[in-house]
Amino acid sequence: MSEDLAPGPLLDPSLVETTLRVALSKGGEWAELFAEDRQSASSSFDEGRVDSMSSSRDRGVGIRVTVGEITGFAHTSDLSSQGLKEAAEVAASAATSSSRTTAVALNGDGLASTRVKMLPNLVSKESKVALLRRANEAARSAGSAISQVTVGYSEGRRRILVANTAGIFRADDQVRTLFSVNCVATGDQGLQTGRETVGYTVGYELFEENDVEALAERAANRAITKLRARPAPSGELPVVIKNGGGGVLFHEACGHGLEADLVKKGASVFRDRIGQQVASSLVTLIDDGTMGVEWGALSIDDEGAFTQSNTLIENGVLTDYMWDHLRSKDAGRVPSGNGRRQSYQHLPMVRMTNTFVTNGETEPADIIADTTRGVYVAQLGGGQVNTATGDFVFGMTEAYLIENGEITEPLREGNLIGNGPEVLKNIDVIANDFAMGSPGTCGKDGQGVPVGDGQPTLRVSALTVGGTAA
Amino acid sequence: MTIRELPDIAKEIIDSAKAGEEIEVALSRGRSTTVNAYRGEVESLKSGSSQGVGVRIIIDGCEGFASAGSLDPEIVLEVVNEARQNLTFAEKDPHQAIATPDGVKPPGLDLFDRSVLEVSEKEKIAIAIDLERRCLDRDKRITGVRASTWADGWAEFALASTAGIAIHEEGGSCSVGVQPLAEESGETQIGYYGDVARRLENLDLQKVVAEAVDGATSLLGATKPASQRVTVIFEPSVAAAFLGVVAGSLTGDRVAKGRSPFAERMGETIAVADLTLFDDPTDERSLGAENYDGEGLATRRNDLIVSGSLNTFLHNSYTARRLGVISTGSAVRGVRSRPGVGMHAMQILPGDRTREELIRNVRNGIFVRGVNGLHSGVNPVSGDFSVGAYGHRIVDGSLGEPFREATIASTVQRMLLDIVEVGGDFEFLPGGTGMSSLVIAEIALSGS
């Protein structure tokens, strides 16, 4: 949308102070104002032509007040002083003890400058359409079996401002750009699909370093390869996961279970396990919101805390959980930069950023050579976990059979199922070829946030493969 | 700020159409509250207002779309201009057009019950706290409740177009949900159940508590089953998830774009004769009931599968034009997105026998209480179906030990033909789907 953003913070500091004072006026102990202005645009290319271009704009404010264990929250898209005052009063009304006046002094300038080189909304739409067209042609020329190609481009800029009565007054300017290709291949046995996505916390410079044609070819070849796929096996087998193809395994197997809000409510199998061996000693797991341009990177979280690198599991020993404002205050410690929310209409909670397993020492080829019979997963799809039990599933979108130390037949899609704590212990070898995976959206309690994941090639000695073949 | 009526805002935009432009405007305004209780106290009280505008403009088959979460006049104007600019980059699709009124009368359902707006904050808090209490009291193995929630919302929606569509609807609902934790011998299981209704009196709190608690406690001690081929019974919510995947493959957009395994099967037998699947938004008993679809056409009943035979696909006006048929009134959309195609209120024709009778008929099988990984393990284009499952074993006609950490797999195409029986235990699920249990044979169960 229009690019004449006024310099200065999203909201005037004096208006922020006034609003926070109103928020505390009914007895609240702590109040926070979260302002957001989000502009996004997307276009898709389907059936050989530009199918649609869409743009969207959202801006609003969420106000949170806490007193003891109680949180009051109100959100509004009315940014006038009257609109903010009304929202602050509604949020405040959850905390009715005694009326009082509190001084609020903000520290900081509430300003953020974008770190990206090329703001996508300043790039012509013609240029974006040209990218879509090039990817479409590359996918279609990958093979005559390709019957359908959908190419998508999307850009988003999210400017946030967080202020609270402890004096925080910080902003961030988050720009993300994403490109995806979906192919359908038609064969004698029906239809198969292949998908590839590239996305980073960057601007239009995404396309300086990523070749959309190569991306399209990979997606097309994935669909074509699966045309000759046979049903996946059924039952427990060793599973080798390609580098960058399965960080979601850790996101589901233990990441969610290490979120302090779930831990606090007893809804995690990892509660009361700090200092204990919870994984194979090969495993070191980190959640890092500061990771350069990765999809889950942020300067500050949605509560104004600076992101950082948090070691969660070190050589198999559980070292820490992830924390947001409420949960860290409760535990008497500092937050870890993991308080996130989908939008100004949502309450923040503990969320992952970029979650990954660090390198081991083995050569990836040796892992496959050392596997007599198993499954090689080149790309995992989405997953889901029951944090109370640790049981999780995730889909294999590109997988092969391993027979006598070699990758052989492609396999049809299916889910893998496992139990987090058991799988962590069953990781018996980790390679030295770390790579981050595709951009993801993590859903929790109805809120979606961008996350990244990564891992070197590794093997789980036994995982249940949900295929249909004996 | 003066509050302007949605139809007035819509009319102003429609009236601004330039020569050759077709415009469709969707507007919404709403408010919602959520109360969470924890350990007998309010944990959070959330309330908010929201607004939305979505504008589609089409010139000669080229479509542009823009939306925003605000009805601020300046932003609405920006949205209109942005949609106008976006369409200049679209390429002509001769079937692209705004829906034209088709003369079908809407069912005239009175779906809004104002009483839902009159529930006091005190009452909402009491219900959330009470739900948690009742879960803890129902079974001593319930050691905590992760969340106990009340939510309610009201919204108005207006849709208008240069083709003469002009509707203005209002709706409200309330819901509850609870997640109890059951603990025994160091093992924890979590349950969940919720309900949604158009009025407070219709929320079945007793059932919510019973289902949530039983969901958690019945899985205590669950073990991984042996891999084998079995007959499964899907309880209604699981059957609804499975048939939801089927219905998704029967939508006009998938069919038109060659992304449905059933695209070429019209009139053919794709399921057993016992299966009749339809979408009926005119049935007031369903929470999915609507007077109008997402393009402002009257909703109607559509029979997708009749006694196993593929009878119709679902269409919005675009997919109908592409395939040379008429819209089935199946456009679905939010204000912030372009119209898609989908079910409003899926239903199945129930069979005769009770759930107990269905179970009694299975010698070796599983009763599936829930599945997960539907978004990752089911490919609606190829039909490959593989999901995580949990529930109970069935041994010689009765429910046995609970199982977990297993997957069930087949293909959607095969499963429709492997249905052994449709249960008589029909119920309307909280989402509005009318469903029975399904018995399906020859499913690959993967465990140890």
PDB file of N, CA and C in Angstrom, chain B residues 120-172:
ATOM      1  N   SER B 120     -24.238 -11.675  31.180  1.00  0.00           N
ATOM      2  CA  SER B 120     -23.389 -10.714  31.897  1.00  0.00           C
ATOM      3  C   SER B 120     -21.972 -11.257  32.058  1.00  0.00           C
ATOM      4  N   GLU B 121     -21.052 -10.342  32.280  1.00  0.00           N
ATOM      5  CA  GLU B 121     -19.654 -10.743  32.472  1.00  0.00           C
ATOM      6  C   GLU B 121     -19.541 -11.702  33.661  1.00  0.00           C
ATOM      7  N   LYS B 122     -20.313 -11.396  34.689  1.00  0.00           N
ATOM      8  CA  LYS B 122     -20.312 -12.225  35.888  1.00  0.00           C
ATOM      9  C   LYS B 122     -20.704 -13.667  35.564  1.00  0.00           C
ATOM     10  N   GLU B 123     -21.735 -13.776  34.732  1.00  0.00           N
ATOM     11  CA  GLU B 123     -22.239 -15.088  34.338  1.00  0.00           C
ATOM     12  C   GLU B 123     -21.186 -15.857  33.524  1.00  0.00           C
ATOM     13  N   LYS B 124     -20.509 -15.141  32.616  1.00  0.00           N
ATOM     14  CA  LYS B 124     -19.480 -15.769  31.783  1.00  0.00           C
ATOM     15  C   LYS B 124     -18.351 -16.310  32.656  1.00  0.00           C
ATOM     16  N   ILE B 125     -17.937 -15.495  33.612  1.00  0.00           N
ATOM     17  CA  ILE B 125     -16.861 -15.906  34.519  1.00  0.00           C
ATOM     18  C   ILE B 125     -17.297 -17.128  35.314  1.00  0.00           C
ATOM     19  N   ALA B 126     -18.538 -17.078  35.802  1.00  0.00           N
ATOM     20  CA  ALA B 126     -19.042 -18.192  36.616  1.00  0.00           C
ATOM     21  C   ALA B 126     -19.046 -19.486  35.808  1.00  0.00           C
ATOM     22  N   ILE B 127     -19.416 -19.401  34.539  1.00  0.00           N
ATOM     23  CA  ILE B 127     -19.463 -20.609  33.707  1.00  0.00           C
ATOM     24  C   ILE B 127     -18.063 -21.179  33.490  1.00  0.00           C
ATOM     25  N   ALA B 128     -17.093 -20.294  33.195  1.00  0.00           N
ATOM     26  CA  ALA B 128     -15.717 -20.772  32.968  1.00  0.00           C
ATOM     27  C   ALA B 128     -15.152 -21.431  34.226  1.00  0.00           C
ATOM     28  N   ILE B 129     -15.412 -20.815  35.378  1.00  0.00           N
ATOM     29  CA  ILE B 129     -14.904 -21.378  36.641  1.00  0.00           C
ATOM     30  C   ILE B 129     -15.617 -22.688  36.964  1.00  0.00           C
ATOM     31  N   ASP B 130     -16.925 -22.701  36.720  1.00  0.00           N
ATOM     32  CA  ASP B 130     -17.727 -23.882  37.012  1.00  0.00           C
ATOM     33  C   ASP B 130     -17.301 -25.083  36.156  1.00  0.00           C
ATOM     34  N   LEU B 131     -17.000 -24.822  34.908  1.00  0.00           N
ATOM     35  CA  LEU B 131     -16.564 -25.897  34.005  1.00  0.00           C
ATOM     36  C   LEU B 131     -15.304 -26.568  34.537  1.00  0.00           C
ATOM     37  N   GLU B 132     -14.366 -25.740  34.982  1.00  0.00           N
ATOM     38  CA  GLU B 132     -13.118 -26.280  35.519  1.00  0.00           C
ATOM     39  C   GLU B 132     -13.422 -27.132  36.761  1.00  0.00           C
ATOM     40  N   ARG B 133     -14.253 -26.574  37.649  1.00  0.00           N
ATOM     41  CA  ARG B 133     -14.631 -27.261  38.883  1.00  0.00           C
ATOM     42  C   ARG B 133     -15.263 -28.627  38.592  1.00  0.00           C
ATOM     43  N   ARG B 134     -16.181 -28.621  37.621  1.00  0.00           N
ATOM     44  CA  ARG B 134     -16.889 -29.856  37.304  1.00  0.00           C
ATOM     45  C   ARG B 134     -15.963 -30.918  36.725  1.00  0.00           C
ATOM     46  N   CYS B 135     -14.949 -30.491  35.990  1.00  0.00           N
ATOM     47  CA  CYS B 135     -13.978 -31.467  35.463  1.00  0.00           C
ATOM     48  C   CYS B 135     -13.203 -32.098  36.625  1.00  0.00           C
ATOM     49  N   LEU B 136     -12.779 -31.236  37.573  1.00  0.00           N
ATOM     50  CA  LEU B 136     -11.999 -31.739  38.706  1.00  0.00           C
ATOM     51  C   LEU B 136     -12.846 -32.670  39.582  1.00  0.00           C
ATOM     52  N   ASP B 137     -14.127 -32.338  39.707  1.00  0.00           N
ATOM     53  CA  ASP B 137     -15.005 -33.136  40.570  1.00  0.00           C
ATOM     54  C   ASP B 137     -15.421 -34.462  39.945  1.00  0.00           C
ATOM     55  N   ARG B 138     -15.390 -34.520  38.623  1.00  0.00           N
ATOM     56  CA  ARG B 138     -15.961 -35.688  37.963  1.00  0.00           C
ATOM     57  C   ARG B 138     -15.125 -36.954  38.148  1.00  0.00           C
ATOM     58  N   ASP B 139     -13.797 -36.767  38.256  1.00  0.00           N
ATOM     59  CA  ASP B 139     -12.934 -37.954  38.333  1.00  0.00           C
ATOM     60  C   ASP B 139     -11.694 -37.560  39.128  1.00  0.00           C
ATOM     61  N   LYS B 140     -11.342 -38.367  40.122  1.00  0.00           N
ATOM     62  CA  LYS B 140     -10.226 -37.949  40.993  1.00  0.00           C
ATOM     63  C   LYS B 140      -8.892 -37.987  40.254  1.00  0.00           C
ATOM     64  N   ARG B 141      -8.847 -38.639  39.097  1.00  0.00           N
ATOM     65  CA  ARG B 141      -7.598 -38.651  38.334  1.00  0.00           C
ATOM     66  C   ARG B 141      -7.372 -37.340  37.578  1.00  0.00           C
ATOM     67  N   ILE B 142      -8.387 -36.474  37.548  1.00  0.00           N
ATOM     68  CA  ILE B 142      -8.210 -35.157  36.921  1.00  0.00           C
ATOM     69  C   ILE B 142      -7.446 -34.282  37.917  1.00  0.00           C
ATOM     70  N   THR B 143      -6.218 -33.915  37.558  1.00  0.00           N
ATOM     71  CA  THR B 143      -5.357 -33.182  38.490  1.00  0.00           C
ATOM     72  C   THR B 143      -5.268 -31.701  38.166  1.00  0.00           C
ATOM     73  N   GLY B 144      -5.745 -31.320  37.015  1.00  0.00           N
ATOM     74  CA  GLY B 144      -5.690 -29.921  36.645  1.00  0.00           C
ATOM     75  C   GLY B 144      -6.442 -29.721  35.350  1.00  0.00           C
ATOM     76  N   VAL B 145      -6.625 -28.457  35.012  1.00  0.00           N
ATOM     77  CA  VAL B 145      -7.308 -28.129  33.766  1.00  0.00           C
ATOM     78  C   VAL B 145      -6.461 -27.073  33.073  1.00  0.00           C
ATOM     79  N   ARG B 146      -5.967 -27.415  31.893  1.00  0.00           N
ATOM     80  CA  ARG B 146      -5.057 -26.474  31.226  1.00  0.00           C
ATOM     81  C   ARG B 146      -5.779 -25.196  30.850  1.00  0.00           C
ATOM     82  N   ALA B 147      -6.994 -25.307  30.367  1.00  0.00           N
ATOM     83  CA  ALA B 147      -7.749 -24.116  30.019  1.00  0.00           C
ATOM     84  C   ALA B 147      -9.224 -24.413  30.152  1.00  0.00           C
ATOM     85  N   SER B 148      -9.942 -23.445  30.671  1.00  0.00           N
ATOM     86  CA  SER B 148     -11.392 -23.542  30.769  1.00  0.00           C
ATOM     87  C   SER B 148     -11.917 -22.202  30.269  1.00  0.00           C
ATOM     88  N   THR B 149     -12.600 -22.243  29.146  1.00  0.00           N
ATOM     89  CA  THR B 149     -12.840 -21.011  28.409  1.00  0.00           C
ATOM     90  C   THR B 149     -14.298 -20.774  28.060  1.00  0.00           C
ATOM     91  N   TRP B 150     -14.707 -19.549  28.207  1.00  0.00           N
ATOM     92  CA  TRP B 150     -15.985 -19.068  27.673  1.00  0.00           C
ATOM     93  C   TRP B 150     -15.645 -18.066  26.576  1.00  0.00           C
ATOM     94  N   ALA B 151     -16.371 -18.098  25.482  1.00  0.00           N
ATOM     95  CA  ALA B 151     -16.181 -17.068  24.459  1.00  0.00           C
ATOM     96  C   ALA B 151     -17.525 -16.738  23.843  1.00  0.00           C
ATOM     97  N   ASP B 152     -17.707 -15.488  23.474  1.00  0.00           N
ATOM     98  CA  ASP B 152     -18.913 -15.124  22.737  1.00  0.00           C
ATOM     99  C   ASP B 152     -18.573 -14.045  21.741  1.00  0.00           C
ATOM    100  N   GLY B 153     -19.401 -13.938  20.738  1.00  0.00           N
ATOM    101  CA  GLY B 153     -19.123 -12.946  19.716  1.00  0.00           C
ATOM    102  C   GLY B 153     -20.392 -12.531  19.006  1.00  0.00           C
ATOM    103  N   TRP B 154     -20.351 -11.344  18.487  1.00  0.00           N
ATOM    104  CA  TRP B 154     -21.445 -10.817  17.680  1.00  0.00           C
ATOM    105  C   TRP B 154     -20.813 -10.193  16.446  1.00  0.00           C
ATOM    106  N   ALA B 155     -21.465 -10.337  15.315  1.00  0.00           N
ATOM    107  CA  ALA B 155     -20.945  -9.675  14.126  1.00  0.00           C
ATOM    108  C   ALA B 155     -22.065  -9.375  13.149  1.00  0.00           C
ATOM    109  N   GLU B 156     -21.891  -8.302  12.414  1.00  0.00           N
ATOM    110  CA  GLU B 156     -22.789  -8.044  11.294  1.00  0.00           C
ATOM    111  C   GLU B 156     -21.957  -8.091  10.030  1.00  0.00           C
ATOM    112  N   PHE B 157     -22.618  -8.456   8.942  1.00  0.00           N
ATOM    113  CA  PHE B 157     -21.926  -8.685   7.687  1.00  0.00           C
ATOM    114  C   PHE B 157     -22.779  -8.101   6.573  1.00  0.00           C
ATOM    115  N   ALA B 158     -22.156  -7.369   5.699  1.00  0.00           N
ATOM    116  CA  ALA B 158     -22.891  -6.851   4.545  1.00  0.00           C
ATOM    117  C   ALA B 158     -22.139  -7.192   3.277  1.00  0.00           C
ATOM    118  N   LEU B 159     -22.893  -7.521   2.248  1.00  0.00           N
ATOM    119  CA  LEU B 159     -22.291  -7.828   0.952  1.00  0.00           C
ATOM    120  C   LEU B 159     -23.124  -7.115  -0.101  1.00  0.00           C
ATOM    121  N   ALA B 160     -22.449  -6.414  -0.992  1.00  0.00           N
ATOM    122  CA  ALA B 160     -23.182  -5.720  -2.051  1.00  0.00           C
ATOM    123  C   ALA B 160     -22.353  -5.722  -3.309  1.00  0.00           C
ATOM    124  N   SER B 161     -23.032  -5.690  -4.443  1.00  0.00           N
ATOM    125  CA  SER B 161     -22.272  -5.689  -5.693  1.00  0.00           C
ATOM    126  C   SER B 161     -22.990  -4.915  -6.777  1.00  0.00           C
ATOM    127  N   THR B 162     -22.245  -4.589  -7.800  1.00  0.00           N
ATOM    128  CA  THR B 162     -22.822  -3.893  -8.943  1.00  0.00           C
ATOM    129  C   THR B 162     -23.791  -4.808  -9.701  1.00  0.00           C
ATOM    130  N   ALA B 163     -23.745  -6.120  -9.426  1.00  0.00           N
ATOM    131  CA  ALA B 163     -24.666  -7.042 -10.098  1.00  0.00           C
ATOM    132  C   ALA B 163     -26.023  -7.073  -9.398  1.00  0.00           C
ATOM    133  N   GLY B 164     -26.158  -6.331  -8.306  1.00  0.00           N
ATOM    134  CA  GLY B 164     -27.463  -6.248  -7.656  1.00  0.00           C
ATOM    135  C   GLY B 164     -27.593  -7.061  -6.380  1.00  0.00           C
ATOM    136  N   ILE B 165     -26.517  -7.642  -5.927  1.00  0.00           N
ATOM    137  CA  ILE B 165     -26.546  -8.351  -4.646  1.00  0.00           C
ATOM    138  C   ILE B 165     -26.525  -7.303  -3.535  1.00  0.00           C
ATOM    139  N   ALA B 166     -27.365  -7.463  -2.540  1.00  0.00           N
ATOM    140  CA  ALA B 166     -27.328  -6.559  -1.389  1.00  0.00           C
ATOM    141  C   ALA B 166     -27.887  -7.296  -0.191  1.00  0.00           C
ATOM    142  N   ILE B 167     -27.003  -7.774   0.666  1.00  0.00           N
ATOM    143  CA  ILE B 167     -27.479  -8.454   1.864  1.00  0.00           C
ATOM    144  C   ILE B 167     -26.835  -7.846   3.099  1.00  0.00           C
ATOM    145  N   HIS B 168     -27.529  -8.002   4.201  1.00  0.00           N
ATOM    146  CA  HIS B 168     -27.027  -7.492   5.483  1.00  0.00           C
ATOM    147  C   HIS B 168     -27.512  -8.469   6.541  1.00  0.00           C
ATOM    148  N   GLU B 169     -26.594  -9.187   7.160  1.00  0.00           N
ATOM    149  CA  GLU B 169     -26.951 -10.213   8.124  1.00  0.00           C
ATOM    150  C   GLU B 169     -26.272  -9.934   9.453  1.00  0.00           C
ATOM    151  N   GLU B 170     -26.845 -10.508  10.489  1.00  0.00           N
ATOM    152  CA  GLU B 170     -26.318 -10.306  11.828  1.00  0.00           C
ATOM    153  C   GLU B 170     -26.280 -11.673  12.518  1.00  0.00           C
ATOM    154  N   GLY B 171     -25.275 -11.926  13.306  1.00  0.00           N
ATOM    155  CA  GLY B 171     -25.220 -13.228  13.966  1.00  0.00           C
ATOM    156  C   GLY B 171     -24.455 -13.159  15.271  1.00  0.00           C
ATOM    157  N   GLY B 172     -24.736 -14.110  16.113  1.00  0.00           N
ATOM    158  CA  GLY B 172     -24.019 -14.168  17.379  1.00  0.00           C
ATOM    159  C   GLY B 172     -23.923 -15.601  17.855  1.00  0.00           C
TER     160      GLY B 172
END
